Amino acid sequence: MRAQVGRNAFLSTLAQVQGVIEAKRTLPVLSHLLLEGKGNTISLSGTDLDVSIQTSLEGEVMHDGAVAVSGKKLYEIVRELPDAPIDLRWEEGKNVEIVCAKSTFRLKGIGPEDFPALPKVPEGVGITITPETLRTMIPKTLIAVSTDQTRPTLTGAFLQVTEADLCMVATDGHRLSLVKAPIEKGKKERSLEAIIPRKALSELGKMLKEETGDVRLVPLDHQLAFLLSHSRLITRLIEGQFPNYQQVLPSPSGPKAVLRRDDLLGALRRTSTIAGDRATPTVLELKAGRLMISCTNIDLGEAKEELSMEYRGAETTVGFNARYLLDFLGVVEESEVSMHVQDPLSPALFEPHKGEGFSCVIMPMRI
């Protein structure tokens, strides 16, 4: 095979598959990506056997062919090359020659038959969703995905598609993040329930940054495919039953506190610096018109800060893990947030004040 491709476009495409290339090399071929040239298209595929990414770019292919080559090393080489056309040459299963300006590299390749076969995705089926919907949902649910491997169903986000809307929810047992959005396009009669691993969501979020076309979701056998304009991600799904999250959602009725997002974010960052490595709760004292935030470390000292807010409920004192509050505020786009605190031991509900579709439930800490 022989092909020519632009350096910047090639580097950007290589970057998309780096996240699924196995660095530890449990199987040597998993540290490789499959490079294919056909017609005017150059395709790159990478997999760790759980998550697979396939992407493509336009290029001048003089002779069709395919080869698997070290994904990390190819990326490192292209990253250091000047902004000039890159010539790629190889024979099936032989060394790959990379020529750019006055630089020449040769990488050992392996035959495409040794690369794991990626699942086939049927055409014309699935659920169509706008990329903006997924771009909004993924970071807001990733904050609550658990890292506890003893509870595998919590190590991913639960995706539920009904006739009316799309819902994504995640929980680690201490907090829960829920995002809902209407289905704007697609086959609304098609329903879907799936637990998507954290890694797949993280990689999909990166792929969606520059995406402008609609995304098609196609359920496969114990897998789910996300089809983008010039790329696709296929992930193995987490098996098991996701917890009934509806049971832990507190009612938003009763008094609520409303305050500026940036003010609360800054105050929490400042007061939590005193916590150090201790699992120290940040204490919120809610009073009419003001919020007192404090954090005490018996080894270092204490920090306090007062904020103005809208609140006309009973005086309440409750403790939270500051990191959970900061994670919530970090993905809120609106300028104001609201919180519903029933008592010091009940789950509290945090939401954008005027935004709809995003809720975060956080369990308090004993103080």
CSV table of C-alpha atoms in Angstrom, one decimal:
chain,number,residue,atom,x,y,z
A,1,MET,CA,0.0,0.0,0.0
A,2,ARG,CA,1.0,3.6,-0.5
A,3,ALA,CA,-0.9,6.7,0.7
A,4,GLN,CA,-0.3,10.4,1.3
A,5,VAL,CA,-2.1,12.3,4.0
A,6,GLY,CA,-1.8,15.8,5.7
A,7,ARG,CA,0.2,15.8,8.9
A,8,ASN,CA,-2.3,17.8,11.1
A,9,ALA,CA,-5.4,15.8,10.0
A,10,PHE,CA,-3.5,12.5,10.5
A,11,LEU,CA,-2.3,13.6,14.0
A,12,SER,CA,-5.8,14.5,15.1
A,13,THR,CA,-7.2,11.2,13.9
A,14,LEU,CA,-4.4,9.3,15.6
A,15,ALA,CA,-5.2,11.1,18.9
A,16,GLN,CA,-8.8,9.8,18.9
A,17,VAL,CA,-7.7,6.1,19.2
A,18,GLN,CA,-4.9,6.6,21.8
A,19,GLY,CA,-7.3,6.1,24.7
A,20,VAL,CA,-8.2,2.5,23.8
A,21,ILE,CA,-4.7,1.3,22.9
A,22,GLU,CA,-3.4,-1.0,25.6
A,23,ALA,CA,-0.2,0.4,27.1
A,24,LYS,CA,0.5,-2.6,29.3
A,25,ARG,CA,0.4,-5.0,26.4
A,26,THR,CA,-1.5,-7.9,27.9
A,27,LEU,CA,-1.7,-9.0,24.3
A,28,PRO,CA,0.9,-7.4,22.1
A,29,VAL,CA,-1.5,-6.7,19.3
A,30,LEU,CA,-3.6,-4.5,21.6
A,31,SER,CA,-0.8,-2.0,21.6
A,32,HIS,CA,-1.2,-1.7,17.9
A,33,LEU,CA,-3.8,0.2,15.7
A,34,LEU,CA,-5.0,-1.1,12.4
A,35,LEU,CA,-4.1,1.2,9.5
A,36,GLU,CA,-6.2,0.7,6.3
A,37,GLY,CA,-6.2,2.5,3.0
A,38,LYS,CA,-8.9,2.1,0.4
A,39,GLY,CA,-10.1,4.5,-2.3
A,40,ASN,CA,-9.7,8.0,-0.9
A,41,THR,CA,-10.0,7.0,2.8
A,42,ILE,CA,-7.5,6.1,5.4
A,43,SER,CA,-9.1,4.3,8.4
A,44,LEU,CA,-7.6,3.7,11.9
A,45,SER,CA,-8.9,1.2,14.4
A,46,GLY,CA,-7.9,0.6,18.0
A,47,THR,CA,-9.3,-1.7,20.7
A,48,ASP,CA,-8.7,-3.0,24.2
A,49,LEU,CA,-11.4,-5.7,23.6
A,50,ASP,CA,-13.9,-3.8,25.8
A,51,VAL,CA,-14.0,-0.4,23.9
A,52,SER,CA,-13.2,-0.1,20.2
A,53,ILE,CA,-12.7,3.1,18.2
A,54,GLN,CA,-12.6,3.3,14.4
A,55,THR,CA,-12.1,6.6,12.7
A,56,SER,CA,-11.1,7.8,9.2
A,57,LEU,CA,-9.8,10.7,7.2
A,58,GLU,CA,-9.4,11.7,3.6
A,59,GLY,CA,-6.1,10.9,1.9
A,60,GLU,CA,-4.6,10.0,-1.4
A,61,VAL,CA,-4.4,6.2,-1.6
A,62,MET,CA,-2.3,5.0,-4.5
A,63,HIS,CA,-2.5,1.3,-3.5
A,64,ASP,CA,-5.0,-0.3,-1.2
A,65,GLY,CA,-3.8,-2.3,1.8
A,66,ALA,CA,-3.8,-2.8,5.6
A,67,VAL,CA,-1.3,-3.3,8.4
A,68,ALA,CA,-1.2,-3.1,12.2
A,69,VAL,CA,1.4,-0.9,13.8
A,70,SER,CA,2.4,0.4,17.2
A,71,GLY,CA,-0.3,3.1,17.9
A,72,LYS,CA,1.6,5.0,20.6
A,73,LYS,CA,4.9,5.1,18.6
A,74,LEU,CA,3.2,6.2,15.4
A,75,TYR,CA,1.4,9.0,17.3
A,76,GLU,CA,4.7,10.1,18.9
A,77,ILE,CA,6.4,10.2,15.5
A,78,VAL,CA,3.7,12.1,13.7
A,79,ARG,CA,3.4,14.6,16.6
A,80,GLU,CA,7.1,15.7,16.0
A,81,LEU,CA,6.9,15.9,12.3
A,82,PRO,CA,6.6,19.3,10.5
A,83,ASP,CA,3.4,20.5,8.9
A,84,ALA,CA,3.9,18.8,5.6
A,85,PRO,CA,2.4,15.9,3.6
A,86,ILE,CA,3.2,12.5,5.0
A,87,ASP,CA,3.9,9.5,2.7
A,88,LEU,CA,2.9,6.1,4.1
A,89,ARG,CA,4.2,2.9,2.4
A,90,TRP,CA,4.1,-0.7,3.4
A,91,GLU,CA,3.6,-4.2,2.2
A,92,GLU,CA,1.1,-6.5,3.9
A,93,GLY,CA,2.4,-7.4,7.3
A,94,LYS,CA,5.8,-5.8,6.7
A,95,ASN,CA,7.5,-2.6,7.9
A,96,VAL,CA,5.7,0.7,7.6
A,97,GLU,CA,7.7,3.5,6.1
A,98,ILE,CA,6.8,7.1,7.1
A,99,VAL,CA,8.3,9.9,5.0
A,100,CYS,CA,7.7,13.6,5.8
A,101,ALA,CA,9.9,16.4,4.4
A,102,LYS,CA,13.5,15.2,5.1
A,103,SER,CA,12.6,12.6,7.8
A,104,THR,CA,12.1,8.9,7.3
A,105,PHE,CA,11.0,6.3,9.8
A,106,ARG,CA,10.4,2.6,9.6
A,107,LEU,CA,8.1,0.8,12.0
A,108,LYS,CA,7.6,-2.9,12.3
A,109,GLY,CA,4.1,-4.0,11.3
A,110,ILE,CA,2.0,-7.1,11.7
A,111,GLY,CA,-0.6,-8.6,9.4
A,112,PRO,CA,-4.2,-7.3,9.6
A,113,GLU,CA,-5.4,-10.8,10.1
A,114,ASP,CA,-3.9,-10.8,13.6
A,115,PHE,CA,-5.8,-7.7,14.7
A,116,PRO,CA,-9.1,-8.4,16.6
A,117,ALA,CA,-12.1,-8.2,14.3
A,118,LEU,CA,-14.4,-5.3,15.2
A,119,PRO,CA,-18.2,-5.9,15.5
A,120,LYS,CA,-20.3,-5.3,12.4
A,121,VAL,CA,-22.9,-2.5,12.8
A,122,PRO,CA,-26.1,-2.8,10.7
A,123,GLU,CA,-27.1,0.2,8.6
A,124,GLY,CA,-30.4,2.1,8.9
A,125,VAL,CA,-31.3,1.1,12.5
A,126,GLY,CA,-30.8,2.7,15.9
A,127,ILE,CA,-31.7,5.9,17.8
A,128,THR,CA,-30.5,9.3,16.5
A,129,ILE,CA,-29.5,11.9,19.0
A,130,THR,CA,-27.9,15.3,18.6
A,131,PRO,CA,-24.2,15.6,19.6
A,132,GLU,CA,-25.0,18.5,21.9
A,133,THR,CA,-27.3,16.4,24.0
A,134,LEU,CA,-24.6,13.8,24.6
A,135,ARG,CA,-22.0,16.5,25.2
A,136,THR,CA,-24.1,17.9,27.9
A,137,MET,CA,-25.1,14.6,29.6
A,138,ILE,CA,-21.7,12.8,29.7
A,139,PRO,CA,-19.7,15.2,32.0
A,140,LYS,CA,-22.6,15.6,34.3
A,141,THR,CA,-23.0,11.9,34.9
A,142,LEU,CA,-19.3,11.0,34.9
A,143,ILE,CA,-18.8,12.9,38.2
A,144,ALA,CA,-20.9,10.3,40.0
A,145,VAL,CA,-19.6,7.1,38.4
A,146,SER,CA,-18.1,4.7,41.0
A,147,THR,CA,-14.6,3.4,40.9
A,148,ASP,CA,-15.4,0.5,43.2
A,149,GLN,CA,-14.8,-2.6,41.2
A,150,THR,CA,-16.7,-4.8,43.8
A,151,ARG,CA,-19.9,-3.1,42.6
A,152,PRO,CA,-19.6,-3.4,38.9
A,153,THR,CA,-23.1,-2.0,38.0
A,154,LEU,CA,-22.1,1.3,39.6
A,155,THR,CA,-18.9,1.6,37.5
A,156,GLY,CA,-20.8,2.9,34.5
A,157,ALA,CA,-23.7,5.3,33.7
A,158,PHE,CA,-27.2,3.9,33.1
A,159,LEU,CA,-28.6,5.1,29.8
A,160,GLN,CA,-32.4,4.8,29.4
A,161,VAL,CA,-34.2,5.8,26.2
A,162,THR,CA,-38.0,5.9,26.2
A,163,GLU,CA,-40.6,7.2,23.7
A,164,ALA,CA,-40.4,10.6,25.3
A,165,ASP,CA,-36.9,11.3,26.5
A,166,LEU,CA,-33.4,10.2,27.1
A,167,CYS,CA,-32.1,9.7,30.6
A,168,MET,CA,-28.5,9.2,31.9
A,169,VAL,CA,-27.8,8.5,35.6
A,170,ALA,CA,-24.8,7.5,37.7
A,171,THR,CA,-24.2,6.9,41.4
A,172,ASP,CA,-21.4,5.8,43.6
A,173,GLY,CA,-23.6,5.3,46.7
A,174,HIS,CA,-22.7,8.7,48.2
A,175,ARG,CA,-24.1,10.8,45.4
A,176,LEU,CA,-26.3,10.5,42.3
A,177,SER,CA,-26.3,12.5,39.1
A,178,LEU,CA,-29.3,12.5,36.8
A,179,VAL,CA,-29.7,14.2,33.4
A,180,LYS,CA,-32.8,14.1,31.2
A,181,ALA,CA,-33.3,15.5,27.7
A,182,PRO,CA,-36.1,15.1,25.1
A,183,ILE,CA,-35.4,13.0,22.1
A,184,GLU,CA,-35.3,15.5,19.3
A,185,LYS,CA,-34.8,13.1,16.4
A,186,GLY,CA,-34.9,9.5,15.6
A,187,LYS,CA,-37.1,6.5,16.1
A,188,LYS,CA,-39.0,7.2,19.3
A,189,GLU,CA,-40.7,3.8,19.3
A,190,ARG,CA,-37.3,2.2,20.0
A,191,SER,CA,-36.5,1.9,23.7
A,192,LEU,CA,-33.1,1.1,25.2
A,193,GLU,CA,-31.5,0.4,28.6
A,194,ALA,CA,-27.8,-0.1,29.0
A,195,ILE,CA,-25.0,0.5,31.6
A,196,ILE,CA,-22.1,2.1,29.8
A,197,PRO,CA,-18.6,1.8,31.3
A,198,ARG,CA,-16.8,4.9,32.5
A,199,LYS,CA,-14.0,4.6,29.9
A,200,ALA,CA,-16.4,4.4,27.0
A,201,LEU,CA,-18.2,7.5,28.1
A,202,SER,CA,-14.9,9.4,28.7
A,203,GLU,CA,-13.6,8.5,25.2
A,204,LEU,CA,-17.0,9.3,23.6
A,205,GLY,CA,-16.9,12.7,25.3
A,206,LYS,CA,-13.5,13.5,23.6
A,207,MET,CA,-14.8,12.3,20.2
A,208,LEU,CA,-17.9,14.6,20.5
A,209,LYS,CA,-15.9,17.8,21.0
A,210,GLU,CA,-15.8,18.7,17.3
A,211,GLU,CA,-18.8,16.7,16.2
A,212,THR,CA,-21.5,18.6,14.3
A,213,GLY,CA,-23.6,15.7,12.8
A,214,ASP,CA,-26.1,13.6,14.6
A,215,VAL,CA,-25.0,10.5,16.6
A,216,ARG,CA,-26.7,7.1,16.0
A,217,LEU,CA,-26.9,4.6,18.8
A,218,VAL,CA,-27.1,1.0,17.7
A,219,PRO,CA,-27.7,-1.8,20.2
A,220,LEU,CA,-25.6,-4.9,19.5
A,221,ASP,CA,-25.3,-8.2,21.3
A,222,HIS,CA,-24.1,-7.1,24.8
A,223,GLN,CA,-22.6,-4.1,23.2
A,224,LEU,CA,-23.6,-0.6,22.1
A,225,ALA,CA,-22.3,1.4,19.1
A,226,PHE,CA,-22.1,5.2,18.8
A,227,LEU,CA,-21.8,6.2,15.1
A,228,LEU,CA,-20.5,9.7,14.4
A,229,SER,CA,-19.8,11.4,11.1
A,230,HIS,CA,-16.3,10.0,10.5
A,231,SER,CA,-15.8,7.7,13.5
A,232,ARG,CA,-17.5,5.2,15.7
A,233,LEU,CA,-17.1,3.8,19.2
A,234,ILE,CA,-18.3,0.3,20.2
A,235,THR,CA,-18.4,-0.6,23.8
A,236,ARG,CA,-19.1,-3.8,25.8
A,237,LEU,CA,-21.9,-3.1,28.2
A,238,ILE,CA,-21.8,-3.8,32.0
A,239,GLU,CA,-24.1,-6.7,32.8
A,240,GLY,CA,-26.4,-6.6,35.8
A,241,GLN,CA,-29.3,-4.5,37.2
A,242,PHE,CA,-28.8,-0.8,37.9
A,243,PRO,CA,-30.2,0.3,41.2
A,244,ASN,CA,-33.7,1.8,41.3
A,245,TYR,CA,-32.6,5.4,41.4
A,246,GLN,CA,-36.1,6.8,41.6
A,247,GLN,CA,-36.4,5.6,45.2
A,248,VAL,CA,-33.6,7.9,46.4
A,249,LEU,CA,-34.6,11.1,44.6
A,250,PRO,CA,-35.8,13.6,47.3
A,251,SER,CA,-38.8,15.8,46.6
A,252,PRO,CA,-37.9,19.4,45.6
A,253,SER,CA,-40.8,20.6,47.7
A,254,GLY,CA,-40.3,22.9,50.7
A,255,PRO,CA,-37.9,25.8,51.2
A,256,LYS,CA,-34.9,26.0,48.9
A,257,ALA,CA,-31.7,28.0,49.0
A,258,VAL,CA,-30.6,29.9,45.8
A,259,LEU,CA,-27.2,31.4,45.4
A,260,ARG,CA,-24.6,32.3,42.7
A,261,ARG,CA,-22.7,29.4,41.4
A,262,ASP,CA,-19.4,31.2,41.2
A,263,ASP,CA,-19.7,32.5,44.8
A,264,LEU,CA,-20.3,29.1,46.2
A,265,LEU,CA,-17.6,27.5,44.1
A,266,GLY,CA,-15.0,30.0,45.2
A,267,ALA,CA,-16.0,29.7,48.9
A,268,LEU,CA,-15.9,25.9,48.9
A,269,ARG,CA,-12.4,25.9,47.2
A,270,ARG,CA,-11.1,28.3,49.8
A,271,THR,CA,-12.5,26.7,52.9
A,272,SER,CA,-11.7,23.1,51.8
A,273,THR,CA,-8.0,23.9,51.6
A,274,ILE,CA,-7.8,23.5,55.4
A,275,ALA,CA,-9.1,19.9,55.2
A,276,GLY,CA,-5.8,18.4,53.9
A,277,ASP,CA,-6.0,14.6,53.5
A,278,ARG,CA,-8.6,14.1,56.2
A,279,ALA,CA,-12.2,13.1,55.3
A,280,THR,CA,-13.4,16.3,57.0
A,281,PRO,CA,-16.9,17.5,56.3
A,282,THR,CA,-17.5,21.0,55.1
A,283,VAL,CA,-20.3,22.4,57.2
A,284,LEU,CA,-23.1,24.5,55.7
A,285,GLU,CA,-25.2,26.7,58.1
A,286,LEU,CA,-28.3,27.9,56.3
A,287,LYS,CA,-30.0,30.9,57.8
A,288,ALA,CA,-32.4,33.5,56.5
A,289,GLY,CA,-30.6,35.4,53.7
A,290,ARG,CA,-27.1,33.9,54.3
A,291,LEU,CA,-25.0,30.8,54.2
A,292,MET,CA,-22.0,30.2,56.5
A,293,ILE,CA,-19.5,27.7,55.2
A,294,SER,CA,-16.9,26.3,57.5
A,295,CYS,CA,-14.3,23.5,57.6
A,296,THR,CA,-12.3,22.4,60.7
A,297,ASN,CA,-9.1,20.3,60.8
A,298,ILE,CA,-8.0,19.3,64.3
A,299,ASP,CA,-4.4,19.2,63.2
A,300,LEU,CA,-4.3,22.5,61.2
A,301,GLY,CA,-7.1,24.8,62.2
A,302,GLU,CA,-10.3,26.1,60.6
A,303,ALA,CA,-11.7,28.2,57.8
A,304,LYS,CA,-15.0,30.1,57.5
A,305,GLU,CA,-16.7,32.2,54.9
A,306,GLU,CA,-20.2,33.8,54.7
A,307,LEU,CA,-22.3,34.1,51.5
A,308,SER,CA,-25.5,35.9,50.7
A,309,MET,CA,-28.4,33.8,49.3
A,310,GLU,CA,-32.1,33.6,48.9
A,311,TYR,CA,-33.5,31.4,51.7
A,312,ARG,CA,-36.5,31.7,54.0
A,313,GLY,CA,-36.6,28.2,55.5
A,314,ALA,CA,-35.8,27.0,59.0
A,315,GLU,CA,-32.2,27.3,60.2
A,316,THR,CA,-30.3,24.1,59.3
A,317,THR,CA,-26.8,22.9,59.7
A,318,VAL,CA,-25.5,20.0,57.5
A,319,GLY,CA,-22.1,18.6,56.5
A,320,PHE,CA,-21.0,17.5,53.0
A,321,ASN,CA,-17.9,16.2,51.3
A,322,ALA,CA,-16.7,19.4,49.6
A,323,ARG,CA,-15.4,17.5,46.6
A,324,TYR,CA,-18.9,16.3,45.8
A,325,LEU,CA,-20.2,19.8,45.9
A,326,LEU,CA,-17.3,21.1,43.8
A,327,ASP,CA,-17.8,18.3,41.2
A,328,PHE,CA,-21.5,19.3,40.9
A,329,LEU,CA,-20.7,23.0,40.5
A,330,GLY,CA,-17.9,22.3,38.0
A,331,VAL,CA,-20.4,20.9,35.4
A,332,VAL,CA,-23.2,23.5,36.0
A,333,GLU,CA,-23.4,26.1,33.2
A,334,GLU,CA,-26.0,28.3,34.7
A,335,SER,CA,-25.1,31.3,36.9
A,336,GLU,CA,-27.3,30.3,39.9
A,337,VAL,CA,-27.9,27.0,41.7
A,338,SER,CA,-30.5,25.8,44.2
A,339,MET,CA,-30.3,23.3,47.0
A,340,HIS,CA,-33.0,21.6,49.0
A,341,VAL,CA,-31.9,20.5,52.4
A,342,GLN,CA,-34.5,18.7,54.5
A,343,ASP,CA,-32.4,17.9,57.6
A,344,PRO,CA,-28.8,17.0,58.5
A,345,LEU,CA,-29.2,13.3,57.8
A,346,SER,CA,-31.4,13.2,54.6
A,347,PRO,CA,-30.1,13.4,51.0
A,348,ALA,CA,-29.9,16.9,49.7
A,349,LEU,CA,-31.0,17.9,46.2
A,350,PHE,CA,-28.8,20.3,44.1
A,351,GLU,CA,-29.9,21.7,40.8
A,352,PRO,CA,-29.3,24.6,38.4
A,353,HIS,CA,-31.8,27.2,39.6
A,354,LYS,CA,-33.5,27.9,36.3
A,355,GLY,CA,-32.1,25.1,34.2
A,356,GLU,CA,-34.1,21.9,33.7
A,357,GLY,CA,-33.1,18.3,33.3
A,358,PHE,CA,-30.1,18.1,35.7
A,359,SER,CA,-30.2,17.0,39.3
A,360,CYS,CA,-27.6,15.9,41.8
A,361,VAL,CA,-28.4,14.1,45.0
A,362,ILE,CA,-25.7,14.2,47.7
A,363,MET,CA,-25.7,12.3,51.0
A,364,PRO,CA,-24.6,14.4,54.0
A,365,MET,CA,-21.8,13.6,56.4
A,366,ARG,CA,-22.2,13.4,60.1
A,367,ILE,CA,-20.9,16.4,62.0
